[in-house]
mmCIF file of C-alpha atoms in Angstrom:
data_model
loop_
_atom_site.group_PDB
_atom_site.id
_atom_site.type_symbol
_atom_site.label_atom_id
_atom_site.label_comp_id
_atom_site.label_asym_id
_atom_site.label_seq_id
_atom_site.Cartn_x
_atom_site.Cartn_y
_atom_site.Cartn_z
ATOM 1 C CA ILE A 1 0.051 0.043 -0.013
ATOM 2 C CA ALA A 2 1.784 3.170 -1.286
ATOM 3 C CA ALA A 3 1.227 6.824 -1.060
ATOM 4 C CA ARG A 4 3.101 10.283 -0.411
ATOM 5 C CA PRO A 5 4.176 11.324 3.032
ATOM 6 C CA SER A 6 1.088 12.289 5.036
ATOM 7 C CA ALA A 7 -1.468 10.802 2.775
ATOM 8 C CA GLY A 8 -2.829 8.465 5.466
ATOM 9 C CA LYS A 9 -0.799 5.193 4.868
ATOM 10 C CA THR A 10 -0.371 4.397 8.424
ATOM 11 C CA SER A 11 -4.048 5.487 9.136
ATOM 12 C CA TRP A 12 -5.195 3.044 6.440
ATOM 13 C CA ALA A 13 -3.071 0.274 7.838
ATOM 14 C CA MET A 14 -4.364 0.806 11.409
ATOM 15 C CA ASN A 15 -7.856 0.848 10.116
ATOM 16 C CA VAL A 16 -7.300 -2.797 8.872
ATOM 17 C CA VAL A 17 -5.758 -3.880 11.934
ATOM 18 C CA GLU A 18 -8.726 -2.455 13.942
ATOM 19 C CA ASN A 19 -11.365 -3.945 11.665
ATOM 20 C CA ILE A 20 -9.769 -7.460 11.506
ATOM 21 C CA GLY A 21 -9.167 -7.520 15.281
ATOM 22 C CA LEU A 22 -12.677 -6.487 16.177
ATOM 23 C CA ARG A 23 -13.865 -9.339 13.739
ATOM 24 C CA TRP A 24 -11.702 -11.928 15.418
ATOM 25 C CA LEU A 25 -12.862 -10.723 18.853
ATOM 26 C CA SER A 26 -16.498 -11.060 17.819
ATOM 27 C CA GLU A 27 -15.880 -14.696 16.656
ATOM 28 C CA TRP A 28 -14.316 -15.653 20.032
ATOM 29 C CA ASP A 29 -16.634 -17.263 22.559
ATOM 30 C CA GLY A 30 -15.646 -14.971 25.355
ATOM 31 C CA ASN A 31 -14.746 -17.915 27.852
ATOM 32 C CA GLY A 32 -11.354 -16.984 29.368
ATOM 33 C CA SER A 33 -8.506 -15.118 27.959
ATOM 34 C CA TYR A 34 -8.328 -14.539 24.195
ATOM 35 C CA GLU A 35 -6.438 -17.463 22.577
ATOM 36 C CA GLY A 36 -7.129 -16.792 18.973
ATOM 37 C CA ASP A 37 -5.174 -15.466 15.991
ATOM 38 C CA ARG A 38 -3.234 -12.136 16.331
ATOM 39 C CA ILE A 39 -2.034 -9.286 14.117
ATOM 40 C CA GLY A 40 1.750 -8.272 14.367
ATOM 41 C CA VAL A 41 2.624 -4.618 13.471
ATOM 42 C CA PHE A 42 6.305 -3.562 12.841
ATOM 43 C CA SER A 43 6.349 0.114 13.125
ATOM 44 C CA LEU A 44 9.670 1.607 12.090
ATOM 45 C CA GLU A 45 8.420 5.226 12.015
ATOM 46 C CA MET A 46 5.917 5.679 14.866
ATOM 47 C CA THR A 47 6.034 4.594 18.411
ATOM 48 C CA ALA A 48 3.616 1.885 19.740
ATOM 49 C CA THR A 49 2.088 4.588 21.943
ATOM 50 C CA ALA A 50 1.215 6.952 18.953
ATOM 51 C CA LEU A 51 -0.277 3.921 17.209
ATOM 52 C CA VAL A 52 -2.599 3.000 20.019
ATOM 53 C CA GLU A 53 -3.639 6.603 20.434
ATOM 54 C CA ARG A 54 -4.718 6.475 16.690
ATOM 55 C CA LEU A 55 -6.510 3.221 17.324
ATOM 56 C CA ILE A 56 -8.379 4.994 20.158
ATOM 57 C CA ALA A 57 -9.284 8.138 18.091
ATOM 58 C CA SER A 58 -10.500 5.845 15.300
ATOM 59 C CA LEU A 59 -12.719 3.800 17.433
ATOM 60 C CA ALA A 60 -14.060 6.712 19.433
ATOM 61 C CA GLN A 61 -14.277 8.893 16.131
ATOM 62 C CA LYS A 62 -12.864 11.786 18.216
ATOM 63 C CA SER A 63 -9.503 13.441 18.149
ATOM 64 C CA THR A 64 -7.210 12.648 21.098
ATOM 65 C CA ARG A 65 -5.389 15.904 20.596
ATOM 66 C CA SER A 66 -7.793 18.132 22.655
ATOM 67 C CA LEU A 67 -8.164 15.956 25.862
ATOM 68 C CA ALA A 68 -8.209 18.950 28.037
ATOM 69 C CA TYR A 69 -11.638 20.360 26.145
ATOM 70 C CA LEU A 70 -13.719 17.298 26.403
ATOM 71 C CA THR A 71 -17.350 17.037 27.478
ATOM 72 C CA PRO A 72 -18.382 14.253 29.870
ATOM 73 C CA SER A 73 -20.001 12.355 26.787
ATOM 74 C CA GLU A 74 -16.795 12.730 24.716
ATOM 75 C CA TYR A 75 -14.591 11.497 27.565
ATOM 76 C CA ALA A 76 -16.936 8.499 28.127
ATOM 77 C CA ARG A 77 -16.505 7.605 24.475
ATOM 78 C CA LEU A 78 -12.893 7.956 24.401
ATOM 79 C CA THR A 79 -12.689 5.719 27.651
ATOM 80 C CA THR A 80 -14.964 3.143 25.931
ATOM 81 C CA ALA A 81 -12.783 3.356 22.757
ATOM 82 C CA ALA A 82 -9.658 2.811 25.009
ATOM 83 C CA GLY A 83 -11.177 -0.296 26.451
ATOM 84 C CA SER A 84 -11.869 -1.704 22.970
ATOM 85 C CA ALA A 85 -8.381 -0.875 21.764
ATOM 86 C CA SER A 86 -6.714 -2.548 24.979
ATOM 87 C CA ARG A 87 -8.648 -5.931 24.005
ATOM 88 C CA LEU A 88 -7.659 -5.984 20.223
ATOM 89 C CA PRO A 89 -5.299 -8.955 19.566
ATOM 90 C CA VAL A 90 -2.450 -6.968 18.228
ATOM 91 C CA ARG A 91 1.206 -6.962 19.033
ATOM 92 C CA ILE A 92 3.347 -3.961 18.037
ATOM 93 C CA ASP A 93 7.072 -3.934 17.666
ATOM 94 C CA ASP A 94 8.271 -0.389 17.229
ATOM 95 C CA THR A 95 12.033 -0.920 17.305
ATOM 96 C CA PRO A 96 13.711 1.443 14.948
ATOM 97 C CA SER A 97 16.242 0.587 12.316
ATOM 98 C CA LEU A 98 15.546 -3.102 11.800
ATOM 99 C CA THR A 99 17.235 -5.065 9.158
ATOM 100 C CA ILE A 100 15.129 -7.444 7.014
ATOM 101 C CA ASP A 101 16.787 -10.562 8.409
ATOM 102 C CA THR A 102 15.965 -9.269 12.147
ATOM 103 C CA LEU A 103 12.423 -8.586 11.207
ATOM 104 C CA ARG A 104 11.907 -12.161 9.628
ATOM 105 C CA ALA A 105 13.398 -13.756 12.781
ATOM 106 C CA ARG A 106 10.978 -11.585 15.025
ATOM 107 C CA ALA A 107 8.032 -12.311 12.810
ATOM 108 C CA ARG A 108 8.852 -16.052 13.009
ATOM 109 C CA ARG A 109 8.866 -15.719 16.745
ATOM 110 C CA MET A 110 5.696 -13.963 16.850
ATOM 111 C CA TYR A 111 4.047 -16.545 14.446
ATOM 112 C CA GLN A 112 5.215 -19.507 16.766
ATOM 113 C CA GLN A 113 4.619 -17.946 20.346
ATOM 114 C CA HIS A 114 1.708 -15.543 19.817
ATOM 115 C CA ARG A 115 -0.357 -17.079 16.853
ATOM 116 C CA VAL A 116 0.416 -13.986 14.775
ATOM 117 C CA ARG A 117 -1.452 -14.701 11.476
ATOM 118 C CA LEU A 118 -1.283 -11.207 9.719
ATOM 119 C CA PHE A 119 1.837 -8.688 9.701
ATOM 120 C CA VAL A 120 1.891 -5.186 8.831
ATOM 121 C CA ILE A 121 5.089 -3.477 8.053
ATOM 122 C CA ASP A 122 5.258 0.366 8.282
ATOM 123 C CA TYR A 123 7.258 1.165 6.175
ATOM 124 C CA ALA A 124 9.504 -0.611 3.611
ATOM 125 C CA GLN A 125 11.797 2.306 2.784
ATOM 126 C CA LEU A 126 12.895 2.365 6.689
ATOM 127 C CA LEU A 127 14.208 -1.277 6.769
ATOM 128 C CA GLU A 128 17.852 -1.942 6.382
ATOM 129 C CA GLY A 129 18.788 -4.308 3.643
ATOM 130 C CA GLY A 130 21.322 -6.189 5.721
ATOM 131 C CA GLY A 131 24.187 -5.773 3.164
ATOM 132 C CA GLU A 132 25.916 -3.235 1.165
ATOM 133 C CA GLY A 133 24.846 -1.651 -2.233
ATOM 134 C CA GLU A 134 22.928 1.267 -3.592
ATOM 135 C CA GLU A 135 19.334 2.208 -2.682
ATOM 136 C CA THR A 136 17.700 0.228 -5.493
ATOM 137 C CA THR A 137 19.633 -2.878 -4.573
ATOM 138 C CA ARG A 138 18.877 -2.439 -0.820
ATOM 139 C CA LEU A 139 15.300 -2.254 -1.335
ATOM 140 C CA GLY A 140 15.249 -5.119 -3.791
ATOM 141 C CA ARG A 141 16.604 -7.275 -1.088
ATOM 142 C CA ILE A 142 13.914 -5.973 1.314
ATOM 143 C CA SER A 143 11.084 -6.667 -1.087
ATOM 144 C CA LYS A 144 12.464 -10.251 -1.788
ATOM 145 C CA GLY A 145 12.795 -10.893 1.911
ATOM 146 C CA LEU A 146 9.065 -9.794 2.754
ATOM 147 C CA LYS A 147 7.798 -11.974 -0.068
ATOM 148 C CA ALA A 148 9.869 -14.950 1.378
ATOM 149 C CA LEU A 149 8.538 -14.330 4.739
ATOM 150 C CA ALA A 150 4.799 -14.395 3.359
ATOM 151 C CA LYS A 151 5.363 -17.638 1.527
ATOM 152 C CA GLU A 152 7.289 -19.150 4.283
ATOM 153 C CA LEU A 153 4.689 -18.541 7.140
ATOM 154 C CA ARG A 154 1.661 -18.855 4.544
ATOM 155 C CA VAL A 155 0.244 -15.404 5.996
ATOM 156 C CA PRO A 156 -0.619 -12.141 4.525
ATOM 157 C CA VAL A 157 1.963 -9.443 4.886
ATOM 158 C CA ILE A 158 0.850 -5.804 4.362
ATOM 159 C CA VAL A 159 3.572 -3.549 3.390
ATOM 160 C CA ILE A 160 3.396 0.166 3.454
ATOM 161 C CA ALA A 161 5.583 2.073 0.965
ATOM 162 C CA GLN A 162 6.345 5.481 -0.257
ATOM 163 C CA LEU A 163 5.752 6.787 -3.737
ATOM 164 C CA ASN A 164 8.111 9.141 -5.483
ATOM 165 C CA ARG A 165 7.999 12.910 -5.546
ATOM 166 C CA ASP A 166 7.182 12.888 -9.302
ATOM 167 C CA LEU A 167 3.466 12.245 -8.426
ATOM 168 C CA GLU A 168 3.301 15.666 -6.748
ATOM 169 C CA ARG A 169 4.816 17.533 -9.890
ATOM 170 C CA GLU A 170 2.179 15.766 -12.038
ATOM 171 C CA ASN A 171 -0.705 15.848 -9.304
ATOM 172 C CA LYS A 172 -3.372 15.763 -12.109
ATOM 173 C CA ARG A 173 -2.614 12.088 -13.123
ATOM 174 C CA LYS A 174 -3.366 8.864 -11.468
ATOM 175 C CA PRO A 175 -0.411 6.982 -9.613
ATOM 176 C CA ARG A 176 1.010 4.001 -11.438
ATOM 177 C CA MET A 177 3.385 1.242 -10.297
ATOM 178 C CA ALA A 178 6.270 2.928 -11.723
ATOM 179 C CA ASP A 179 5.779 5.715 -8.933
ATOM 180 C CA LEU A 180 6.944 3.262 -6.240
ATOM 181 C CA ARG A 181 10.044 4.628 -4.614
ATOM 182 C CA GLY A 182 13.177 2.849 -4.852
ATOM 183 C CA SER A 183 12.988 -0.471 -6.571
ATOM 184 C CA GLY A 184 11.054 -2.336 -9.375
ATOM 185 C CA GLN A 185 11.284 -5.307 -7.368
ATOM 186 C CA PHE A 186 8.267 -4.256 -5.320
ATOM 187 C CA GLU A 187 6.299 -4.315 -8.593
ATOM 188 C CA GLN A 188 7.352 -8.095 -9.200
ATOM 189 C CA ASP A 189 6.780 -9.207 -5.743
ATOM 190 C CA GLY A 190 3.529 -7.692 -4.743
ATOM 191 C CA ASP A 191 0.385 -9.842 -5.042
ATOM 192 C CA LEU A 192 -1.699 -6.812 -4.827
ATOM 193 C CA ILE A 193 -0.563 -3.382 -5.053
ATOM 194 C CA ALA A 194 -2.742 -0.346 -4.273
ATOM 195 C CA MET A 195 -2.159 3.434 -3.845
ATOM 196 C CA LEU A 196 -3.788 6.181 -1.912
ATOM 197 C CA TYR A 197 -4.134 9.480 -3.560
ATOM 198 C CA LEU A 198 -6.319 12.615 -3.298
ATOM 199 C CA ARG A 199 -9.349 12.871 -5.737
ATOM 200 C CA ASP A 200 -8.812 16.761 -6.031
ATOM 201 C CA PRO A 201 -5.307 17.894 -4.896
ATOM 202 C CA ASP A 202 -5.996 21.515 -5.542
ATOM 203 C CA LYS A 203 -9.138 21.448 -3.253
ATOM 204 C CA ALA A 204 -7.241 19.757 -0.461
ATOM 205 C CA GLU A 205 -4.620 22.626 -0.437
ATOM 206 C CA THR A 206 -7.346 24.966 0.603
ATOM 207 C CA GLN A 207 -8.902 22.693 3.414
ATOM 208 C CA ALA A 208 -8.289 22.939 6.995
ATOM 209 C CA ALA A 209 -5.973 20.151 8.279
ATOM 210 C CA GLU A 210 -8.511 18.267 10.212
ATOM 211 C CA GLU A 211 -11.183 18.569 7.359
ATOM 212 C CA PRO A 212 -12.260 15.292 5.720
ATOM 213 C CA ARG A 213 -10.693 14.701 2.477
ATOM 214 C CA GLU A 214 -11.949 12.655 -0.579
ATOM 215 C CA VAL A 215 -9.396 9.862 -1.397
ATOM 216 C CA LEU A 216 -9.056 7.251 -4.041
ATOM 217 C CA PHE A 217 -7.709 3.562 -3.217
ATOM 218 C CA ARG A 218 -6.221 2.690 -6.614
ATOM 219 C CA ILE A 219 -5.638 -1.055 -7.179
ATOM 220 C CA VAL A 220 -2.877 -1.077 -9.799
ATOM 221 C CA LYS A 221 -2.037 -4.645 -9.559
ATOM 222 C CA GLN A 222 -3.777 -7.874 -8.393
ATOM 223 C CA ARG A 223 -2.756 -11.209 -9.485
ATOM 224 C CA ASN A 224 -6.175 -12.800 -9.138
ATOM 225 C CA GLY A 225 -8.625 -9.838 -9.493
ATOM 226 C CA VAL A 226 -9.271 -6.668 -11.220
ATOM 227 C CA ARG A 227 -6.768 -3.950 -11.531
ATOM 228 C CA ASP A 228 -6.863 -0.245 -12.641
ATOM 229 C CA TRP A 229 -9.805 0.346 -10.317
ATOM 230 C CA ASP A 230 -10.404 3.293 -7.915
ATOM 231 C CA VAL A 231 -12.232 2.748 -4.830
ATOM 232 C CA PRO A 232 -13.649 6.016 -3.340
ATOM 233 C CA LEU A 233 -12.974 6.704 0.310
ATOM 234 C CA ARG A 234 -13.248 9.492 2.878
ATOM 235 C CA PHE A 235 -10.480 10.247 5.083
ATOM 236 C CA PHE A 236 -10.938 11.781 8.506
ATOM 237 C CA PRO A 237 -7.643 12.977 9.657
ATOM 238 C CA ALA A 238 -8.790 14.252 13.076
ATOM 239 C CA TRP A 239 -9.518 10.769 13.906
ATOM 240 C CA THR A 240 -7.217 8.922 11.567
ATOM 241 C CA ARG A 241 -10.047 6.905 9.920
ATOM 242 C CA PHE A 242 -11.043 5.944 6.465
ATOM 243 C CA GLU A 243 -14.727 5.291 5.499
ATOM 244 C CA CYS A 244 -16.243 4.206 2.408
ATOM 245 C CA PRO A 245 -19.070 6.770 1.458
ATOM 246 C CA SER A 246 -21.162 3.997 -0.488
ATOM 247 C CA ARG A 247 -21.290 0.334 -0.876
ATOM 248 C CA VAL A 248 -18.855 -0.771 -3.425
ATOM 249 C CA GLU A 249 -19.877 -3.667 -5.528
#
């Protein structure tokens, strides 16, 4: 899942974590402590605390930045959301500067010891390649390593990545696979590649920072499905949440 900086990549990924985690909890019988599948998040950019705050804001649909000005009902909503977030079957590793080999070793341990069956990597360009070489070669090793991890453990691996700056210079066009920053290896290894981008960049420039934005989730590659397909979404920056404005058939 790729986008330019501050376009909502991490928010989108944590929305996926939230929704899958809540579904797994709803399928649990509730007797004793949770012993089902879990989600593993490797956050190389943000701290675990910051990610949990985002989960709480999304669940409550209320920003956590203005805690001093909450009404009693808003405080109760955030408290309920914090309780829900604490029960989510998620393990977060926020160690910075991981190499791809170290990440794979930690992922295997999570898989074996904690039943982690879905991994989120945020984000690919911050991983170390574990060897010498130019940027393209380093990112190629990272891409191959993540692909090998998914095949070895037979689990989904969602990888967040950045797009090249060229897209901002040509903001009237749709993103394509060639916009992936750093290596064409991502284009080869990804089973599904999607990109988040603003429907109307000019309008977004005049909007307030926390005003909802119209975003498109563009599927540019899918081995076993449609591609070149735009899914309309609304992004609420204040509570880091994406919503689909209408049902997508």
